[in-house]
């Protein structure tokens, strides 16, 4: 059996502690494996050697390990109402050196720990080595691609207000700061649209293009937002993407 399969068995042993009757547990399990696929895809496109491909795979496999505990104990994925799930993932992995079930070398452990801890932050923390930074960026991309693909593609509620904060995030090419504000469908579209401003790899943009992620979000907004504003948003996004597409 190869290391990849051994790691999946270990991950399954961990997730078995949680009830898959809880649809959110099931959802995060599926999300994890889609992120794994994106991470592998990016790793191959970056010509990583086999060991580093395994590290990219592990960063993705373990990035949301704290989500199972979070939904089970708190019934929410809102970090502000429970715990920071990147930080908690880090804690789960260092407790009793659990991470050594997946890798032995200290350098490898640190790479995974930093990637897990930083995957959900607005910015990656300072002080990472070049290699730690590379894997942190890789898992952030893989995670964002899946979230962009799955969330923020429709408007079903009746809240059509585009707050300045959302509009300005597009204009300034920034992520939207996660807050406890009411989550309207428009907000979700903007949050996930602005993920493109924090994508790091060329392959990630290719996947985003292949899956027509941006087009789907802009189509969803069309008709709900004042035409002038909509044009500014479209121009800004297409202008930004020209650098990558
Ligand atoms: Fe996450």
Coordinates of C-alpha atoms and ligand atoms in Angstrom, one line a residue:
X1 CA 0.0 0.0 0.0
X2 CA 1.4 3.4 -0.8
X3 CA 1.7 6.4 1.6
X4 CA -1.3 8.1 0.0
X5 CA -3.6 5.2 0.8
X6 CA -2.2 4.8 4.3
X7 CA -2.9 8.5 5.0
X8 CA -6.4 8.2 3.8
X9 CA -7.0 5.2 6.1
X10 CA -5.6 7.2 9.0
X11 CA -7.8 10.2 8.1
X12 CA -10.8 7.9 7.9
X13 CA -9.9 6.5 11.3
X14 CA -10.1 10.1 12.6
X15 CA -13.3 11.0 10.9
X16 CA -15.0 7.8 12.1
X17 CA -15.2 9.5 15.5
X18 CA -17.9 11.8 14.1
X19 CA -21.4 11.0 12.9
X20 CA -21.9 11.0 9.2
X21 CA -25.6 11.3 10.0
X22 CA -24.7 15.0 10.4
X23 CA -24.9 16.3 6.9
X24 CA -22.2 18.9 7.7
X25 CA -19.8 16.2 8.6
X26 CA -20.5 14.5 5.3
X27 CA -20.2 17.8 3.4
X28 CA -16.8 18.6 4.9
X29 CA -15.5 15.0 4.2
X30 CA -16.5 15.4 0.5
X31 CA -15.0 19.0 0.4
X32 CA -11.7 17.6 1.8
X33 CA -11.4 15.1 -1.1
X34 CA -12.2 17.7 -3.7
X35 CA -9.5 20.0 -2.2
X36 CA -7.1 17.0 -2.3
X37 CA -7.8 16.6 -6.0
X38 CA -7.2 20.3 -6.7
X39 CA -4.0 20.2 -4.6
X40 CA -2.7 17.2 -6.5
X41 CA -3.5 18.9 -9.8
X42 CA -1.6 22.1 -8.8
X43 CA 1.3 20.0 -7.4
X44 CA 1.7 18.2 -10.7
X45 CA 1.5 21.4 -12.7
X46 CA 4.3 22.8 -10.6
X47 CA 6.4 19.7 -11.3
X48 CA 6.8 18.7 -7.7
X49 CA 8.7 15.6 -7.0
X50 CA 6.9 12.6 -5.5
X51 CA 7.6 13.4 -1.9
X52 CA 6.5 17.0 -2.3
X53 CA 3.3 15.9 -4.1
X54 CA 2.7 13.7 -1.1
X55 CA 3.1 16.8 1.1
X56 CA 0.7 18.8 -1.0
X57 CA -1.8 15.9 -0.7
X58 CA -1.4 15.8 3.1
X59 CA -1.8 19.6 3.5
X60 CA -5.1 19.3 1.6
X61 CA -6.2 16.1 3.4
X62 CA -5.7 17.6 6.8
X63 CA -6.5 21.3 6.2
X64 CA -10.1 21.1 7.6
X65 CA -9.5 18.4 10.1
X66 CA -10.9 20.6 12.8
X67 CA -14.2 21.0 11.0
X68 CA -15.5 17.7 12.2
X69 CA -15.1 18.6 15.8
X70 CA -16.4 22.1 15.1
X71 CA -19.8 21.1 13.6
X72 CA -20.2 18.2 16.1
X73 CA -19.5 20.3 19.2
X74 CA -20.8 23.7 18.1
X75 CA -23.2 23.0 15.3
X76 CA -21.7 25.7 13.2
X77 CA -18.8 26.4 10.8
X78 CA -18.7 30.0 11.9
X79 CA -15.2 30.4 13.5
X80 CA -16.3 33.6 15.2
X81 CA -18.9 31.6 17.1
X82 CA -16.8 28.6 17.9
X83 CA -13.0 28.4 17.3
X84 CA -10.6 29.3 14.6
X85 CA -10.6 26.0 12.7
X86 CA -7.1 26.5 11.2
X87 CA -5.6 27.0 14.7
X88 CA -7.6 24.1 16.0
X89 CA -6.5 21.9 13.2
X90 CA -2.9 22.7 14.2
X91 CA -3.7 21.8 17.8
X92 CA -5.3 18.5 16.8
X93 CA -2.2 17.5 14.7
X94 CA 0.4 18.4 17.4
X95 CA -1.5 16.7 20.2
X96 CA 0.3 13.5 21.1
X97 CA 2.3 14.1 17.9
X98 CA -0.7 12.8 15.9
X99 CA 0.9 14.3 12.8
X100 CA 3.7 11.6 12.9
X101 CA 1.0 9.1 11.7
X102 CA 1.4 10.9 8.4
X103 CA 5.0 12.2 8.2
X104 CA 8.2 11.7 10.2
X105 CA 10.6 14.5 9.3
X106 CA 10.3 17.7 11.4
X107 CA 10.6 19.8 8.3
X108 CA 7.6 18.0 6.7
X109 CA 5.6 18.3 9.9
X110 CA 6.1 22.0 10.0
X111 CA 5.1 22.4 6.4
X112 CA 1.8 20.7 7.0
X113 CA 1.2 22.4 10.4
X114 CA 1.8 25.9 8.9
X115 CA -0.4 25.1 5.9
X116 CA -3.3 23.9 8.1
X117 CA -3.0 26.9 10.5
X118 CA -2.8 29.5 7.7
X119 CA -5.3 28.1 5.2
X120 CA -8.2 30.1 6.5
X121 CA -6.5 33.3 7.5
X122 CA -6.9 36.7 5.7
X123 CA -3.1 36.8 5.3
X124 CA -0.5 34.1 5.7
X125 CA 1.6 34.8 8.9
X126 CA 5.1 36.2 8.7
X127 CA 8.2 34.1 9.2
X128 CA 7.5 31.0 7.1
X129 CA 10.3 29.4 5.1
X130 CA 10.1 29.5 1.4
X131 CA 8.9 25.9 1.3
X132 CA 6.4 26.4 4.0
X133 CA 5.0 29.4 2.2
X134 CA 4.7 27.5 -1.0
X135 CA 2.6 24.8 0.5
X136 CA 0.5 27.2 2.5
X137 CA -0.3 29.0 -0.8
X138 CA -1.0 25.8 -2.6
X139 CA -3.6 24.6 -0.1
X140 CA -5.2 28.0 0.1
X141 CA -5.7 27.9 -3.6
X142 CA -7.1 24.4 -3.7
X143 CA -9.5 25.2 -0.8
X144 CA -10.6 28.5 -2.5
X145 CA -11.2 26.8 -5.8
X146 CA -13.7 24.4 -4.3
X147 CA -15.4 27.0 -2.2
X148 CA -15.7 29.3 -5.3
X149 CA -17.1 26.4 -7.3
X150 CA -19.7 25.3 -4.7
X151 CA -20.8 28.5 -3.1
X152 CA -22.0 31.9 -4.1
X153 CA -23.5 31.1 -7.5
X154 CA -27.1 32.0 -7.0
X155 CA -29.4 34.6 -5.5
X156 CA -32.4 33.1 -3.8
X157 CA -33.0 35.6 -1.0
X158 CA -34.4 39.1 -1.3
X159 CA -31.5 41.1 -0.1
X160 CA -30.0 43.0 -3.1
X161 CA -27.9 45.5 -1.3
X162 CA -24.3 45.7 -2.4
X163 CA -22.6 47.2 0.7
X164 CA -19.6 49.6 0.0
X165 CA -17.4 47.1 1.7
X166 CA -18.2 44.5 -1.0
X167 CA -17.9 46.9 -3.9
X168 CA -14.6 48.3 -2.6
X169 CA -13.1 44.9 -2.1
X170 CA -13.5 44.4 -5.9
X171 CA -12.2 47.8 -6.7
X172 CA -9.1 47.4 -4.4
X173 CA -8.5 43.7 -5.4
X174 CA -9.0 42.5 -1.9
X175 CA -10.5 39.6 -0.1
X176 CA -13.7 40.5 1.8
X177 CA -13.0 40.5 5.5
X178 CA -15.1 37.7 7.2
X179 CA -17.4 39.2 9.7
X180 CA -20.5 38.3 11.6
X181 CA -22.6 40.3 9.3
X182 CA -25.8 38.7 8.0
X183 CA -24.9 36.4 5.1
X184 CA -26.9 37.4 2.1
X185 CA -26.6 35.6 -1.2
X186 CA -25.1 38.7 -2.7
X187 CA -22.5 38.9 0.0
X188 CA -21.6 35.2 -0.6
X189 CA -21.1 35.9 -4.3
X190 CA -18.8 38.8 -3.5
X191 CA -16.8 36.9 -0.9
X192 CA -16.2 34.0 -3.3
X193 CA -15.6 36.3 -6.3
X194 CA -12.9 38.2 -4.5
X195 CA -11.1 34.9 -3.8
X196 CA -9.5 35.5 -7.2
X197 CA -7.5 38.3 -5.7
X198 CA -5.7 35.8 -3.5
X199 CA -4.9 33.0 -5.9
X200 CA -1.3 32.1 -6.3
X201 CA -0.8 29.5 -9.0
X202 CA -1.3 29.7 -12.8
X203 CA -2.9 26.3 -12.7
X204 CA -5.5 27.5 -10.3
X205 CA -6.6 30.2 -12.7
X206 CA -6.8 27.6 -15.4
X207 CA -9.2 25.5 -13.3
X208 CA -11.3 28.5 -12.5
X209 CA -11.5 29.3 -16.2
X210 CA -12.3 25.6 -17.1
X211 CA -15.1 25.5 -14.6
X212 CA -16.4 28.9 -15.7
X213 CA -16.5 30.0 -12.0
X214 CA -16.2 33.7 -12.6
X215 CA -18.8 33.7 -15.4
X216 CA -21.3 31.9 -13.2
X217 CA -21.0 34.4 -10.4
X218 CA -21.2 37.5 -12.7
X219 CA -24.3 35.9 -14.4
X220 CA -25.9 35.4 -11.0
X221 CA -25.4 39.1 -10.2
X222 CA -26.6 40.4 -13.6
X223 CA -30.0 42.1 -13.3
X224 CA -29.8 42.4 -9.5
X225 CA -27.2 45.2 -9.5
X226 CA -27.5 48.6 -11.0
X227 CA -26.0 48.6 -14.5
X228 CA -23.3 51.2 -13.9
X229 CA -22.0 49.3 -10.8
X230 CA -22.2 46.0 -12.6
X231 CA -20.1 47.3 -15.5
X232 CA -17.4 48.6 -13.1
X233 CA -17.3 45.2 -11.4
X234 CA -17.1 43.3 -14.7
X235 CA -14.4 45.6 -16.1
X236 CA -12.3 45.3 -12.9
X237 CA -12.6 41.5 -12.8
X238 CA -11.8 40.9 -16.5
X239 CA -8.9 43.4 -16.4
X240 CA -7.5 41.6 -13.4
X241 CA -7.9 38.2 -15.0
X242 CA -6.1 39.3 -18.2
X243 CA -2.9 39.0 -16.2
X244 CA -3.6 35.3 -15.7
X245 CA -5.9 34.0 -18.4
Ligands
LIG1 FE1 -11.1 25.4 6.0

